[in-house]
C-alpha positions as a Markdown table, in Angstrom:
| # | Residue | x | y | z |
|---|---|---|---|---|
| 1 | Met | -41.1 | -76.7 | -19.1 |
| 2 | Ala | -40.0 | -73.8 | -18.2 |
| 3 | Thr | -37.9 | -71.4 | -19.2 |
| 4 | Lys | -34.8 | -70.5 | -17.5 |
| 5 | Thr | -34.3 | -66.5 | -17.5 |
| 6 | Ser | -30.5 | -65.4 | -17.2 |
| 7 | Thr | -29.4 | -62.9 | -14.6 |
| 8 | Ala | -27.3 | -61.4 | -17.5 |
| 9 | Gly | -30.4 | -60.7 | -19.5 |
| 10 | Ala | -32.1 | -59.5 | -16.4 |
| 11 | Leu | -29.7 | -56.7 | -16.0 |
| 12 | Leu | -29.4 | -56.0 | -19.3 |
| 13 | Pro | -32.5 | -53.1 | -18.9 |
| 14 | Val | -31.0 | -52.0 | -15.7 |
| 15 | Ala | -28.1 | -51.2 | -17.2 |
| 16 | Ala | -29.2 | -49.0 | -20.3 |
| 17 | Ala | -31.6 | -47.5 | -18.4 |
| 18 | Gly | -28.7 | -46.1 | -15.5 |
| 19 | Leu | -26.4 | -45.6 | -18.5 |
| 20 | Gly | -29.4 | -43.5 | -20.1 |
| 21 | Phe | -29.7 | -41.8 | -16.5 |
| 22 | Ala | -26.2 | -41.0 | -16.4 |
| 23 | Ala | -26.1 | -39.2 | -19.8 |
| 24 | Gly | -29.2 | -37.4 | -19.3 |
| 25 | Ala | -27.6 | -36.2 | -16.3 |
| 26 | Leu | -24.2 | -35.3 | -17.8 |
| 27 | Thr | -26.4 | -33.4 | -20.6 |
| 28 | Val | -28.4 | -31.5 | -17.8 |
| 29 | Leu | -25.1 | -30.6 | -15.9 |
| 30 | Ala | -23.6 | -29.2 | -19.1 |
| 31 | Val | -26.6 | -27.2 | -20.4 |
| 32 | His | -26.4 | -25.8 | -17.0 |
| 33 | Arg | -22.6 | -25.0 | -17.2 |
| 34 | Arg | -23.0 | -23.6 | -20.4 |
| 35 | Thr | -26.1 | -20.9 | -19.2 |
| 36 | Gln | -23.9 | -20.2 | -15.7 |
| 37 | Asp | -20.8 | -19.3 | -18.2 |
| 38 | Ala | -23.5 | -16.8 | -20.5 |
| 39 | Phe | -24.3 | -15.4 | -17.2 |
| 40 | Glu | -21.2 | -14.7 | -15.8 |
| 41 | Ala | -20.3 | -13.5 | -18.7 |
| 42 | Arg | -22.8 | -11.3 | -19.0 |
| 43 | Leu | -22.8 | -9.8 | -15.6 |
| 44 | Gln | -18.7 | -9.2 | -16.6 |
| 45 | Ser | -20.0 | -7.0 | -19.4 |
| 46 | Leu | -22.8 | -5.5 | -17.2 |
| 47 | Glu | -20.2 | -4.9 | -14.7 |
| 48 | Arg | -17.6 | -3.0 | -17.3 |
| 49 | Ser | -20.4 | -1.0 | -19.0 |
| 50 | Ser | -21.3 | 0.3 | -15.4 |
| 51 | Asp | -17.6 | 1.0 | -14.3 |
| 52 | Thr | -17.9 | 3.1 | -18.1 |
| 53 | Arg | -21.1 | 4.7 | -17.0 |
| 54 | Arg | -19.2 | 5.7 | -13.8 |
| 55 | Gln | -16.1 | 6.5 | -15.2 |
| 56 | Ala | -18.3 | 9.2 | -17.8 |
| 57 | Asn | -20.3 | 10.7 | -15.3 |
| 58 | Leu | -17.3 | 11.2 | -13.2 |
| 59 | Ala | -15.6 | 12.9 | -16.4 |
| 60 | His | -18.7 | 15.0 | -16.6 |
| 61 | Gln | -19.2 | 16.4 | -13.2 |
| 62 | His | -15.3 | 17.1 | -13.1 |
| 63 | Arg | -15.9 | 19.0 | -16.6 |
| 64 | Leu | -18.7 | 21.2 | -14.9 |
| 65 | His | -17.0 | 21.7 | -11.7 |
| 66 | Trp | -13.5 | 22.9 | -13.7 |
| 67 | Glu | -16.3 | 25.2 | -15.9 |
| 68 | Leu | -17.7 | 26.6 | -12.4 |
| 69 | Leu | -14.4 | 27.7 | -10.8 |
| 70 | Ser | -12.8 | 28.7 | -14.2 |
| 71 | Lys | -15.8 | 30.9 | -14.5 |
| 72 | Ala | -15.8 | 32.2 | -10.9 |
| 73 | Met | -11.4 | 32.6 | -11.4 |
| 74 | Asp | -12.4 | 34.8 | -14.0 |
| 75 | Asn | -15.1 | 37.0 | -13.1 |
| 76 | Ala | -14.8 | 38.4 | -9.3 |
| 77 | Asp | -18.7 | 38.5 | -9.1 |
| 78 | Leu | -18.9 | 35.4 | -9.6 |
| 79 | Ala | -16.2 | 34.1 | -7.3 |
| 80 | Glu | -17.9 | 36.3 | -4.8 |
| 81 | Val | -21.0 | 33.4 | -4.7 |
| 82 | Leu | -18.3 | 30.8 | -3.8 |
| 83 | Asp | -16.9 | 32.8 | -0.7 |
| 84 | Ala | -17.9 | 30.9 | 2.0 |
| 85 | Tyr | -15.1 | 31.3 | 4.2 |
| 86 | Asp | -14.8 | 32.4 | 7.9 |
| 87 | Asp | -12.8 | 34.9 | 6.9 |
| 88 | Thr | -12.7 | 37.5 | 4.6 |
| 89 | Val | -10.4 | 37.3 | 1.9 |
| 90 | Ser | -9.6 | 39.3 | -1.1 |
| 91 | Ala | -10.5 | 38.4 | -4.5 |
| 92 | Lys | -7.2 | 38.1 | -5.6 |
| 93 | Arg | -6.8 | 35.2 | -2.9 |
| 94 | Gln | -10.6 | 33.9 | -3.3 |
| 95 | Arg | -9.5 | 33.2 | -7.2 |
| 96 | Gln | -6.3 | 31.6 | -5.7 |
| 97 | Tyr | -8.5 | 29.4 | -3.4 |
| 98 | Leu | -10.5 | 28.8 | -6.4 |
| 99 | Tyr | -7.3 | 27.6 | -8.4 |
| 100 | Ala | -6.2 | 25.5 | -5.3 |
| 101 | Asn | -9.4 | 23.7 | -4.8 |
| 102 | Ala | -9.2 | 23.0 | -8.8 |
| 103 | Met | -5.7 | 21.3 | -8.6 |
| 104 | Tyr | -7.4 | 19.3 | -5.4 |
| 105 | Thr | -10.0 | 18.0 | -7.1 |
| 106 | Ser | -8.0 | 17.2 | -10.0 |
| 107 | Met | -5.8 | 14.8 | -7.9 |
| 108 | Val | -9.1 | 13.4 | -6.6 |
| 109 | Phe | -11.1 | 12.6 | -9.6 |
| 110 | Asn | -7.7 | 10.9 | -11.1 |
| 111 | Tyr | -7.5 | 8.6 | -8.3 |
| 112 | Arg | -10.9 | 8.0 | -7.9 |
| 113 | Leu | -10.6 | 6.5 | -12.0 |
| 114 | Gly | -7.3 | 4.9 | -10.8 |
| 115 | Asn | -5.3 | 7.0 | -13.3 |
| 116 | Leu | -3.5 | 7.9 | -9.5 |
| 117 | Ser | -2.7 | 5.2 | -6.9 |
| 118 | Arg | -3.5 | 5.8 | -3.3 |
| 119 | Glu | 0.6 | 7.0 | -2.6 |
| 120 | Gln | 0.7 | 8.9 | -6.1 |
| 121 | Phe | -2.2 | 10.6 | -4.9 |
| 122 | Tyr | -0.3 | 11.6 | -1.7 |
| 123 | Gly | 2.3 | 12.6 | -3.2 |
| 124 | Ala | 0.7 | 14.4 | -5.1 |
| 125 | Val | -1.0 | 16.3 | -2.6 |
| 126 | Arg | 2.0 | 16.6 | -0.3 |
| 127 | Gly | 3.7 | 18.5 | -3.3 |
| 128 | Met | 1.1 | 21.0 | -3.6 |
| 129 | Leu | 0.7 | 22.0 | 0.3 |
| 130 | Gln | 4.3 | 22.8 | -0.2 |
| 131 | Asn | 2.9 | 25.8 | -1.3 |
| 132 | Pro | 1.6 | 28.3 | 1.5 |
| 133 | Ile | -1.6 | 29.4 | -0.5 |
| 134 | Cys | -2.7 | 25.6 | -1.0 |
| 135 | Arg | -2.0 | 25.3 | 2.9 |
| 136 | Glu | -3.8 | 28.8 | 4.1 |
| 137 | Tyr | -6.4 | 27.2 | 1.8 |
| 138 | Trp | -7.0 | 23.7 | 3.0 |
| 139 | His | -7.0 | 25.2 | 6.8 |
| 140 | Ala | -9.8 | 27.6 | 5.4 |
| 141 | Thr | -12.0 | 25.1 | 4.2 |
| 142 | Arg | -12.0 | 22.7 | 7.3 |
| 143 | Asn | -15.0 | 23.2 | 8.2 |
| 144 | His | -16.3 | 22.7 | 4.8 |
| 145 | Arg | -14.7 | 19.3 | 5.3 |
| 146 | Ala | -16.6 | 18.9 | 8.5 |
| 147 | Ser | -20.1 | 18.3 | 7.3 |
| 148 | Leu | -19.2 | 15.4 | 5.3 |
| 149 | Asp | -20.0 | 12.0 | 5.7 |
| 150 | Ser | -16.8 | 10.8 | 7.8 |
| 151 | Thr | -17.5 | 7.3 | 5.9 |
| 152 | Ser | -17.7 | 8.8 | 1.9 |
| 153 | Glu | -14.7 | 8.6 | 0.1 |
| 154 | Gln | -14.6 | 12.6 | 0.2 |
| 155 | Ala | -14.1 | 12.6 | 3.5 |
| 156 | Gln | -11.8 | 10.1 | 4.0 |
| 157 | Leu | -9.9 | 11.6 | 1.5 |
| 158 | Gly | -9.7 | 14.8 | 3.2 |
| 159 | Ala | -8.6 | 13.5 | 6.4 |
| 160 | Leu | -6.0 | 11.6 | 4.7 |
| 161 | Val | -4.8 | 15.4 | 4.0 |
| 162 | Asp | -5.4 | 16.8 | 7.2 |
| 163 | Asp | -3.0 | 14.8 | 8.9 |
| 164 | Leu | -0.6 | 15.0 | 6.1 |
| 165 | Leu | -0.2 | 18.6 | 6.6 |
| 166 | Gln | -0.8 | 18.1 | 10.5 |
| 167 | Gln | 2.6 | 16.2 | 9.7 |
| 168 | Leu | 4.4 | 18.5 | 7.4 |
| 169 | Glu | 3.8 | 21.7 | 9.9 |
| 170 | Asp | 5.2 | 19.5 | 12.5 |
| 171 | Ala | 8.0 | 18.3 | 10.9 |
| 172 | Asp | 12.1 | 20.0 | 11.5 |
| 173 | Ile | 13.6 | 18.7 | 9.2 |
| 174 | Asp | 13.3 | 20.8 | 5.2 |
| 175 | Glu | 13.0 | 17.4 | 3.2 |
| 176 | Trp | 9.3 | 17.8 | 2.7 |
| 177 | Trp | 9.1 | 14.9 | 0.0 |
| 178 | Val | 9.9 | 12.2 | 2.9 |
| 179 | Ile | 7.2 | 13.1 | 5.6 |
| 180 | Gly | 4.5 | 11.1 | 6.0 |
| 181 | Glu | 3.7 | 7.8 | 4.9 |
| 182 | Pro | 0.3 | 7.1 | 2.6 |
| 183 | Pro | -1.9 | 4.4 | 4.6 |
| 184 | Pro | -2.8 | 1.7 | 3.2 |
| 185 | Asp | -5.8 | 1.8 | 0.3 |
| 186 | Met | -9.6 | 2.4 | 1.8 |
């Protein structure tokens, strides 16, 4: 007599294999997700480290710039080295230009670090340009800015200041603090 095979008995190994496959797939997905999460966490850590390193480099660069300018402001012989203006300026005016440069550089530095928003940078420059010596300095250094790569942040900020200064000079009102609107972030 022949033995009859039941359909349920034949499906049991197939069902077990399917469950095993599903369990294996879920395990692989879980391991993949943990690996991806670990990778993303490491990437974020590296980005934070890179930002910290960038900020430290900017701070170091700013400190060196300030030290050089300070030495030149204190010593007329050293200030002559930085005299690259089209017109001859007195030693006193040269030191004033160097100080105006230090003021502007400090604003740029604080903007680049995120300590000043674009609007705050714009307002600080607007205030700086109320001083006639700072305006004179800005005009005297226009050729310096012309040599910058126009796509650089430094050139774009310089163009922003050029535009603001033109607006201030063209304005017919005494309320300088309302002149000009900062453009959107670059």
